[in-house]
Amino acid sequence: EVQLVESGGGLVQPGGSLRLSCTASGLTFRSYWMHWVRQTPGKGLVWVSRINNDGSSTTYADSVKGRFTISRDNAKNTLYLQMNSVRDEDTAVYYCARVIRVVGGFDDWGQGTLVTVAS
Amino acid sequence: QSAPTQPASVSGSPGQSITISCTGISSDVGAYNYVSWYQQHPGKAPKLMIYDVSNRPSGVSNRFSGSKSGNTASLTISGLQAEDEADYYCSSYRSSTNVWVFGGGTNLTVL
């Protein structure tokens, strides 16, 4: 069974930094592209970023470009999201998701980790 | 470019069928057959229900089906059950900017 477990969320001040992690099990992690998707409480899903299977290619939503960095450590089966210069509007539950088909659906999701940006 | 448009809410009685639409643009929903649908119950992570417009992952009930015409994709749920009450989101790859987009979500109420 595929399991994705996010961690690292919490309270951060505007302008601060935070690093989220997503640890995968039950799959050959290095074989799959991975994504981060976020959801402001009570609102809809918003795609944030994706990384290919070996970490050589990344893409970002315009809203986080230049501030967030997605990366992975295939030896540790772990996906990361480094969040810098955070803003109030970055407050959300952050989900990691695994895709089997490169441009297909998001097949498996973690339970999410809440990031709250507030002073 | 804005996100695909979904109705904010739909409702139906047990046993009935409902359809949720997802209207995008020619570079996302209309471009390729890369539309997927997700079910999300309150406080839970989203669950993939349909991928590549009309394919069901293993374990998803055949009461769920998907289709697409032009820039509009649709999710149909037949034989509505109480457990289907949830939020539903469409998603598509947007080729023009190499990003993924989600619709605004639709709240399904089973009366």
PDB file of C-alpha atoms in Angstrom:
ATOM      1  CA  GLU A   1       0.000   0.000   0.000  1.00  0.00           C
ATOM      2  CA  VAL A   2       1.286   3.419  -0.970  1.00  0.00           C
ATOM      3  CA  GLN A   3       1.673   5.819   1.947  1.00  0.00           C
ATOM      4  CA  LEU A   4       2.638   9.475   1.770  1.00  0.00           C
ATOM      5  CA  VAL A   5       3.193  11.280   5.054  1.00  0.00           C
ATOM      6  CA  GLU A   6       3.714  15.031   5.145  1.00  0.00           C
ATOM      7  CA  SER A   7       5.398  16.841   8.006  1.00  0.00           C
ATOM      8  CA  GLY A   8       6.961  20.179   8.816  1.00  0.00           C
ATOM      9  CA  GLY A   9       3.895  22.372   8.890  1.00  0.00           C
ATOM     10  CA  GLY A  10       3.262  24.908  11.605  1.00  0.00           C
ATOM     11  CA  LEU A  11       3.082  28.595  12.406  1.00  0.00           C
ATOM     12  CA  VAL A  12       5.476  30.887  10.556  1.00  0.00           C
ATOM     13  CA  GLN A  13       5.702  34.653  10.465  1.00  0.00           C
ATOM     14  CA  PRO A  14       5.261  36.599   7.218  1.00  0.00           C
ATOM     15  CA  GLY A  15       8.586  36.747   5.439  1.00  0.00           C
ATOM     16  CA  GLY A  16       9.814  33.628   7.199  1.00  0.00           C
ATOM     17  CA  SER A  17      10.791  30.191   5.949  1.00  0.00           C
ATOM     18  CA  LEU A  18       9.592  26.643   6.419  1.00  0.00           C
ATOM     19  CA  ARG A  19      10.500  23.288   4.904  1.00  0.00           C
ATOM     20  CA  LEU A  20       7.856  20.656   4.335  1.00  0.00           C
ATOM     21  CA  SER A  21       8.678  16.989   3.907  1.00  0.00           C
ATOM     22  CA  CYS A  22       6.741  14.108   2.387  1.00  0.00           C
ATOM     23  CA  THR A  23       8.004  10.617   3.172  1.00  0.00           C
ATOM     24  CA  ALA A  24       6.867   7.858   0.850  1.00  0.00           C
ATOM     25  CA  SER A  25       6.554   4.124   1.430  1.00  0.00           C
ATOM     26  CA  GLY A  26       5.057   1.179  -0.424  1.00  0.00           C
ATOM     27  CA  LEU A  27       6.339   2.350  -3.810  1.00  0.00           C
ATOM     28  CA  THR A  28       9.555   2.721  -5.795  1.00  0.00           C
ATOM     29  CA  PHE A  29       9.777   6.414  -5.034  1.00  0.00           C
ATOM     30  CA  ARG A  30      12.516   7.190  -7.562  1.00  0.00           C
ATOM     31  CA  SER A  31      10.249   6.071 -10.429  1.00  0.00           C
ATOM     32  CA  TYR A  32       7.541   8.696 -10.024  1.00  0.00           C
ATOM     33  CA  TRP A  33       6.969  12.381 -10.556  1.00  0.00           C
ATOM     34  CA  MET A  34       5.688  14.115  -7.434  1.00  0.00           C
ATOM     35  CA  HIS A  35       3.594  17.217  -6.819  1.00  0.00           C
ATOM     36  CA  TRP A  36       2.616  19.613  -4.065  1.00  0.00           C
ATOM     37  CA  VAL A  37      -0.991  20.826  -3.942  1.00  0.00           C
ATOM     38  CA  ARG A  38      -2.406  23.202  -1.333  1.00  0.00           C
ATOM     39  CA  GLN A  39      -5.836  24.048   0.007  1.00  0.00           C
ATOM     40  CA  THR A  40      -6.731  27.132   1.968  1.00  0.00           C
ATOM     41  CA  PRO A  41      -9.146  26.116   4.740  1.00  0.00           C
ATOM     42  CA  GLY A  42     -12.666  26.087   3.351  1.00  0.00           C
ATOM     43  CA  LYS A  43     -11.467  26.735  -0.206  1.00  0.00           C
ATOM     44  CA  GLY A  44     -10.485  24.721  -3.255  1.00  0.00           C
ATOM     45  CA  LEU A  45      -7.398  22.834  -4.341  1.00  0.00           C
ATOM     46  CA  VAL A  46      -4.521  24.739  -5.921  1.00  0.00           C
ATOM     47  CA  TRP A  47      -1.565  23.150  -7.660  1.00  0.00           C
ATOM     48  CA  VAL A  48       1.796  24.404  -6.365  1.00  0.00           C
ATOM     49  CA  SER A  49       4.713  22.557  -7.917  1.00  0.00           C
ATOM     50  CA  ARG A  50       5.979  19.337  -9.489  1.00  0.00           C
ATOM     51  CA  ILE A  51       9.284  17.545  -9.830  1.00  0.00           C
ATOM     52  CA  ASN A  52      10.269  14.760 -12.179  1.00  0.00           C
ATOM     53  CA  ASN A  53      11.491  11.392 -10.975  1.00  0.00           C
ATOM     54  CA  ASP A  54      15.211  12.196 -10.785  1.00  0.00           C
ATOM     55  CA  GLY A  55      14.842  15.799  -9.641  1.00  0.00           C
ATOM     56  CA  SER A  56      16.299  17.342 -12.776  1.00  0.00           C
ATOM     57  CA  SER A  57      13.140  19.180 -13.825  1.00  0.00           C
ATOM     58  CA  THR A  58      10.736  21.315 -11.784  1.00  0.00           C
ATOM     59  CA  THR A  59       7.732  23.550 -12.447  1.00  0.00           C
ATOM     60  CA  TYR A  60       5.956  26.068 -10.223  1.00  0.00           C
ATOM     61  CA  ALA A  61       2.701  27.970 -10.059  1.00  0.00           C
ATOM     62  CA  ASP A  62       3.203  31.682 -10.683  1.00  0.00           C
ATOM     63  CA  SER A  63       2.044  32.448  -7.134  1.00  0.00           C
ATOM     64  CA  VAL A  64       5.060  30.683  -5.590  1.00  0.00           C
ATOM     65  CA  LYS A  65       7.700  30.984  -8.306  1.00  0.00           C
ATOM     66  CA  GLY A  66      10.931  32.415  -6.949  1.00  0.00           C
ATOM     67  CA  ARG A  67       9.880  31.795  -3.336  1.00  0.00           C
ATOM     68  CA  PHE A  68       9.301  28.043  -3.097  1.00  0.00           C
ATOM     69  CA  THR A  69      11.673  25.264  -4.125  1.00  0.00           C
ATOM     70  CA  ILE A  70      10.664  21.652  -4.677  1.00  0.00           C
ATOM     71  CA  SER A  71      13.302  18.950  -4.327  1.00  0.00           C
ATOM     72  CA  ARG A  72      13.640  15.265  -3.536  1.00  0.00           C
ATOM     73  CA  ASP A  73      16.031  12.774  -2.012  1.00  0.00           C
ATOM     74  CA  ASN A  74      15.392   9.439  -3.673  1.00  0.00           C
ATOM     75  CA  ALA A  75      17.733   7.668  -1.275  1.00  0.00           C
ATOM     76  CA  LYS A  76      15.496   8.786   1.608  1.00  0.00           C
ATOM     77  CA  ASN A  77      12.194   8.365  -0.284  1.00  0.00           C
ATOM     78  CA  THR A  78      11.416  11.960   0.613  1.00  0.00           C
ATOM     79  CA  LEU A  79       9.986  14.959  -1.219  1.00  0.00           C
ATOM     80  CA  TYR A  80      10.550  18.493   0.040  1.00  0.00           C
ATOM     81  CA  LEU A  81       9.061  21.940  -0.353  1.00  0.00           C
ATOM     82  CA  GLN A  82      11.252  24.794   0.837  1.00  0.00           C
ATOM     83  CA  MET A  83       9.039  27.800   1.452  1.00  0.00           C
ATOM     84  CA  ASN A  84      10.782  31.178   1.689  1.00  0.00           C
ATOM     85  CA  SER A  85       9.402  34.714   1.968  1.00  0.00           C
ATOM     86  CA  VAL A  86       6.038  33.315   2.979  1.00  0.00           C
ATOM     87  CA  ARG A  87       2.931  35.467   2.784  1.00  0.00           C
ATOM     88  CA  ASP A  88      -0.444  35.421   4.510  1.00  0.00           C
ATOM     89  CA  GLU A  89      -1.947  33.884   1.384  1.00  0.00           C
ATOM     90  CA  ASP A  90       0.361  30.860   1.687  1.00  0.00           C
ATOM     91  CA  THR A  91      -1.699  29.697   4.676  1.00  0.00           C
ATOM     92  CA  ALA A  92      -3.081  26.314   3.635  1.00  0.00           C
ATOM     93  CA  VAL A  93      -3.005  22.587   4.068  1.00  0.00           C
ATOM     94  CA  TYR A  94      -0.204  21.295   1.855  1.00  0.00           C
ATOM     95  CA  TYR A  95      -0.589  17.869   0.258  1.00  0.00           C
ATOM     96  CA  CYS A  96       2.017  15.855  -1.571  1.00  0.00           C
ATOM     97  CA  ALA A  97       0.758  13.665  -4.383  1.00  0.00           C
ATOM     98  CA  ARG A  98       2.198  10.890  -6.501  1.00  0.00           C
ATOM     99  CA  VAL A  99       1.433  10.546 -10.200  1.00  0.00           C
ATOM    100  CA  ILE A 100       1.718   7.317 -12.159  1.00  0.00           C
ATOM    101  CA  ARG A 101       1.141   8.904 -15.581  1.00  0.00           C
ATOM    102  CA  VAL A 102       3.315  12.007 -16.065  1.00  0.00           C
ATOM    103  CA  VAL A 103       0.453  14.284 -17.133  1.00  0.00           C
ATOM    104  CA  GLY A 104      -2.391  12.211 -15.791  1.00  0.00           C
ATOM    105  CA  GLY A 105      -4.239  12.344 -12.500  1.00  0.00           C
ATOM    106  CA  PHE A 106      -2.817  12.613  -9.004  1.00  0.00           C
ATOM    107  CA  ASP A 107      -3.046   8.986  -7.964  1.00  0.00           C
ATOM    108  CA  ASP A 108      -2.106   9.028  -4.292  1.00  0.00           C
ATOM    109  CA  TRP A 109      -2.231  11.792  -1.693  1.00  0.00           C
ATOM    110  CA  GLY A 110      -0.835  12.330   1.751  1.00  0.00           C
ATOM    111  CA  GLN A 111      -2.998  13.451   4.652  1.00  0.00           C
ATOM    112  CA  GLY A 112      -1.683  17.010   4.427  1.00  0.00           C
ATOM    113  CA  THR A 113       0.210  19.344   6.742  1.00  0.00           C
ATOM    114  CA  LEU A 114      -1.131  22.732   7.814  1.00  0.00           C
ATOM    115  CA  VAL A 115       0.967  25.834   7.315  1.00  0.00           C
ATOM    116  CA  THR A 116      -0.249  28.997   9.029  1.00  0.00           C
ATOM    117  CA  VAL A 117       1.378  32.300   8.163  1.00  0.00           C
ATOM    118  CA  ALA A 118       0.657  34.870  10.855  1.00  0.00           C
ATOM    119  CA  SER A 119       2.441  37.334  13.066  1.00  0.00           C
TER     120      SER A 119
ATOM    121  CA  GLN B   1      -5.757  32.528 -17.296  1.00  0.00           C
ATOM    122  CA  SER B   2      -8.340  31.473 -14.744  1.00  0.00           C
ATOM    123  CA  ALA B   3      -9.085  28.026 -13.406  1.00  0.00           C
ATOM    124  CA  PRO B   4     -11.646  25.716 -15.008  1.00  0.00           C
ATOM    125  CA  THR B   5     -15.199  26.560 -13.992  1.00  0.00           C
ATOM    126  CA  GLN B   6     -17.410  24.188 -12.028  1.00  0.00           C
ATOM    127  CA  PRO B   7     -20.879  24.761 -10.559  1.00  0.00           C
ATOM    128  CA  ALA B   8     -20.601  25.633  -6.882  1.00  0.00           C
ATOM    129  CA  SER B   9     -23.156  23.062  -5.877  1.00  0.00           C
ATOM    130  CA  VAL B  10     -25.335  20.267  -7.197  1.00  0.00           C
ATOM    131  CA  SER B  11     -27.811  18.028  -5.465  1.00  0.00           C
ATOM    132  CA  GLY B  12     -29.753  14.861  -6.091  1.00  0.00           C
ATOM    133  CA  SER B  13     -31.830  12.238  -4.362  1.00  0.00           C
ATOM    134  CA  PRO B  14     -30.623   8.723  -3.604  1.00  0.00           C
ATOM    135  CA  GLY B  15     -30.749   6.565  -6.700  1.00  0.00           C
ATOM    136  CA  GLN B  16     -30.741   9.486  -9.100  1.00  0.00           C
ATOM    137  CA  SER B  17     -27.930  10.551 -11.426  1.00  0.00           C
ATOM    138  CA  ILE B  18     -26.123  13.873 -11.411  1.00  0.00           C
ATOM    139  CA  THR B  19     -23.563  15.457 -13.693  1.00  0.00           C
ATOM    140  CA  ILE B  20     -20.884  17.965 -12.741  1.00  0.00           C
ATOM    141  CA  SER B  21     -19.342  20.066 -15.490  1.00  0.00           C
ATOM    142  CA  CYS B  22     -15.819  21.451 -15.749  1.00  0.00           C
ATOM    143  CA  THR B  23     -15.324  24.135 -18.382  1.00  0.00           C
ATOM    144  CA  GLY B  24     -11.799  25.124 -19.268  1.00  0.00           C
ATOM    145  CA  ILE B  25      -9.965  26.487 -22.255  1.00  0.00           C
ATOM    146  CA  SER B  26      -8.358  25.076 -25.371  1.00  0.00           C
ATOM    147  CA  SER B  27      -4.947  24.756 -23.715  1.00  0.00           C
ATOM    148  CA  ASP B  28      -6.123  22.764 -20.709  1.00  0.00           C
ATOM    149  CA  VAL B  29      -9.405  20.812 -20.684  1.00  0.00           C
ATOM    150  CA  GLY B  30      -9.772  21.101 -24.457  1.00  0.00           C
ATOM    151  CA  ALA B  31      -6.191  20.280 -25.356  1.00  0.00           C
ATOM    152  CA  TYR B  32      -5.653  16.660 -24.452  1.00  0.00           C
ATOM    153  CA  ASN B  33      -7.414  13.854 -22.608  1.00  0.00           C
ATOM    154  CA  TYR B  34      -5.673  14.689 -19.323  1.00  0.00           C
ATOM    155  CA  VAL B  35      -8.707  15.622 -17.226  1.00  0.00           C
ATOM    156  CA  SER B  36      -9.068  13.986 -13.831  1.00  0.00           C
ATOM    157  CA  TRP B  37     -11.679  14.138 -11.080  1.00  0.00           C
ATOM    158  CA  TYR B  38     -11.298  14.015  -7.295  1.00  0.00           C
ATOM    159  CA  GLN B  39     -13.672  13.366  -4.413  1.00  0.00           C
ATOM    160  CA  GLN B  40     -12.963  15.040  -1.083  1.00  0.00           C
ATOM    161  CA  HIS B  41     -14.875  14.425   2.122  1.00  0.00           C
ATOM    162  CA  PRO B  42     -14.589  17.031   4.906  1.00  0.00           C
ATOM    163  CA  GLY B  43     -11.248  16.885   6.671  1.00  0.00           C
ATOM    164  CA  LYS B  44      -9.915  14.224   4.324  1.00  0.00           C
ATOM    165  CA  ALA B  45      -7.401  14.173   1.482  1.00  0.00           C
ATOM    166  CA  PRO B  46      -8.705  14.176  -2.090  1.00  0.00           C
ATOM    167  CA  LYS B  47      -9.225  10.815  -3.780  1.00  0.00           C
ATOM    168  CA  LEU B  48      -8.736  10.183  -7.494  1.00  0.00           C
ATOM    169  CA  MET B  49     -12.018   9.032  -9.062  1.00  0.00           C
ATOM    170  CA  ILE B  50     -11.415   9.473 -12.806  1.00  0.00           C
ATOM    171  CA  TYR B  51      -8.233   9.986 -14.815  1.00  0.00           C
ATOM    172  CA  ASP B  52      -7.575  10.702 -18.480  1.00  0.00           C
ATOM    173  CA  VAL B  53     -11.186  11.904 -18.931  1.00  0.00           C
ATOM    174  CA  SER B  54     -12.953   8.579 -18.512  1.00  0.00           C
ATOM    175  CA  ASN B  55     -10.790   5.979 -16.798  1.00  0.00           C
ATOM    176  CA  ARG B  56     -11.505   4.688 -13.300  1.00  0.00           C
ATOM    177  CA  PRO B  57      -8.690   3.651 -10.966  1.00  0.00           C
ATOM    178  CA  SER B  58      -8.964   0.213  -9.458  1.00  0.00           C
ATOM    179  CA  GLY B  59     -11.459   0.180  -6.617  1.00  0.00           C
ATOM    180  CA  VAL B  60     -13.580   3.124  -7.755  1.00  0.00           C
ATOM    181  CA  SER B  61     -17.235   2.266  -8.266  1.00  0.00           C
ATOM    182  CA  ASN B  62     -18.501   2.021 -11.838  1.00  0.00           C
ATOM    183  CA  ARG B  63     -21.246   4.431 -10.796  1.00  0.00           C
ATOM    184  CA  PHE B  64     -18.672   7.134 -11.535  1.00  0.00           C
ATOM    185  CA  SER B  65     -18.017   7.978 -15.178  1.00  0.00           C
ATOM    186  CA  GLY B  66     -16.348  10.792 -17.096  1.00  0.00           C
ATOM    187  CA  SER B  67     -16.562  12.329 -20.526  1.00  0.00           C
ATOM    188  CA  LYS B  68     -15.426  15.367 -22.452  1.00  0.00           C
ATOM    189  CA  SER B  69     -16.677  17.495 -25.320  1.00  0.00           C
ATOM    190  CA  GLY B  70     -14.550  20.375 -26.526  1.00  0.00           C
ATOM    191  CA  ASN B  71     -13.453  22.496 -23.581  1.00  0.00           C
ATOM    192  CA  THR B  72     -15.938  20.943 -21.136  1.00  0.00           C
ATOM    193  CA  ALA B  73     -15.430  17.755 -19.166  1.00  0.00           C
ATOM    194  CA  SER B  74     -18.152  16.087 -17.134  1.00  0.00           C
ATOM    195  CA  LEU B  75     -18.376  13.735 -14.183  1.00  0.00           C
ATOM    196  CA  THR B  76     -21.535  11.677 -13.878  1.00  0.00           C
ATOM    197  CA  ILE B  77     -22.510   9.806 -10.740  1.00  0.00           C
ATOM    198  CA  SER B  78     -25.331   7.345 -11.180  1.00  0.00           C
ATOM    199  CA  GLY B  79     -27.364   5.632  -8.479  1.00  0.00           C
ATOM    200  CA  LEU B  80     -26.539   8.349  -5.951  1.00  0.00           C
ATOM    201  CA  GLN B  81     -25.734   7.149  -2.461  1.00  0.00           C
ATOM    202  CA  ALA B  82     -25.421   9.063   0.800  1.00  0.00           C
ATOM    203  CA  GLU B  83     -21.683   8.378   0.875  1.00  0.00           C
ATOM    204  CA  ASP B  84     -21.259  10.282  -2.404  1.00  0.00           C
ATOM    205  CA  GLU B  85     -21.951  13.543  -0.585  1.00  0.00           C
ATOM    206  CA  ALA B  86     -18.631  15.384  -0.852  1.00  0.00           C
ATOM    207  CA  ASP B  87     -16.741  18.053  -2.763  1.00  0.00           C
ATOM    208  CA  TYR B  88     -15.641  17.194  -6.291  1.00  0.00           C
ATOM    209  CA  TYR B  89     -12.799  18.813  -8.196  1.00  0.00           C
ATOM    210  CA  CYS B  90     -11.698  18.522 -11.795  1.00  0.00           C
ATOM    211  CA  SER B  91      -8.082  18.969 -12.799  1.00  0.00           C
ATOM    212  CA  SER B  92      -6.204  19.276 -16.067  1.00  0.00           C
ATOM    213  CA  TYR B  93      -2.734  19.756 -17.391  1.00  0.00           C
ATOM    214  CA  ARG B  94      -2.356  23.154 -19.090  1.00  0.00           C
ATOM    215  CA  SER B  95       0.037  22.688 -21.959  1.00  0.00           C
ATOM    216  CA  SER B  96       0.580  26.362 -22.779  1.00  0.00           C
ATOM    217  CA  THR B  97       2.319  27.031 -19.466  1.00  0.00           C
ATOM    218  CA  ASN B  98       3.287  23.504 -18.333  1.00  0.00           C
ATOM    219  CA  VAL B  99       1.240  23.727 -15.145  1.00  0.00           C
ATOM    220  CA  TRP B 100      -1.667  21.845 -13.640  1.00  0.00           C
ATOM    221  CA  VAL B 101      -4.984  23.519 -12.826  1.00  0.00           C
ATOM    222  CA  PHE B 102      -7.923  22.611 -10.617  1.00  0.00           C
ATOM    223  CA  GLY B 103     -11.510  23.648 -11.010  1.00  0.00           C
ATOM    224  CA  GLY B 104     -13.088  25.613  -8.203  1.00  0.00           C
ATOM    225  CA  GLY B 105     -14.876  22.575  -6.819  1.00  0.00           C
ATOM    226  CA  THR B 106     -18.488  21.445  -6.604  1.00  0.00           C
ATOM    227  CA  ASN B 107     -20.294  20.533  -3.409  1.00  0.00           C
ATOM    228  CA  LEU B 108     -22.606  17.564  -3.926  1.00  0.00           C
ATOM    229  CA  THR B 109     -25.538  17.191  -1.570  1.00  0.00           C
ATOM    230  CA  VAL B 110     -27.502  13.949  -1.480  1.00  0.00           C
ATOM    231  CA  LEU B 111     -30.991  14.944  -0.411  1.00  0.00           C
TER     232      LEU B 111
END
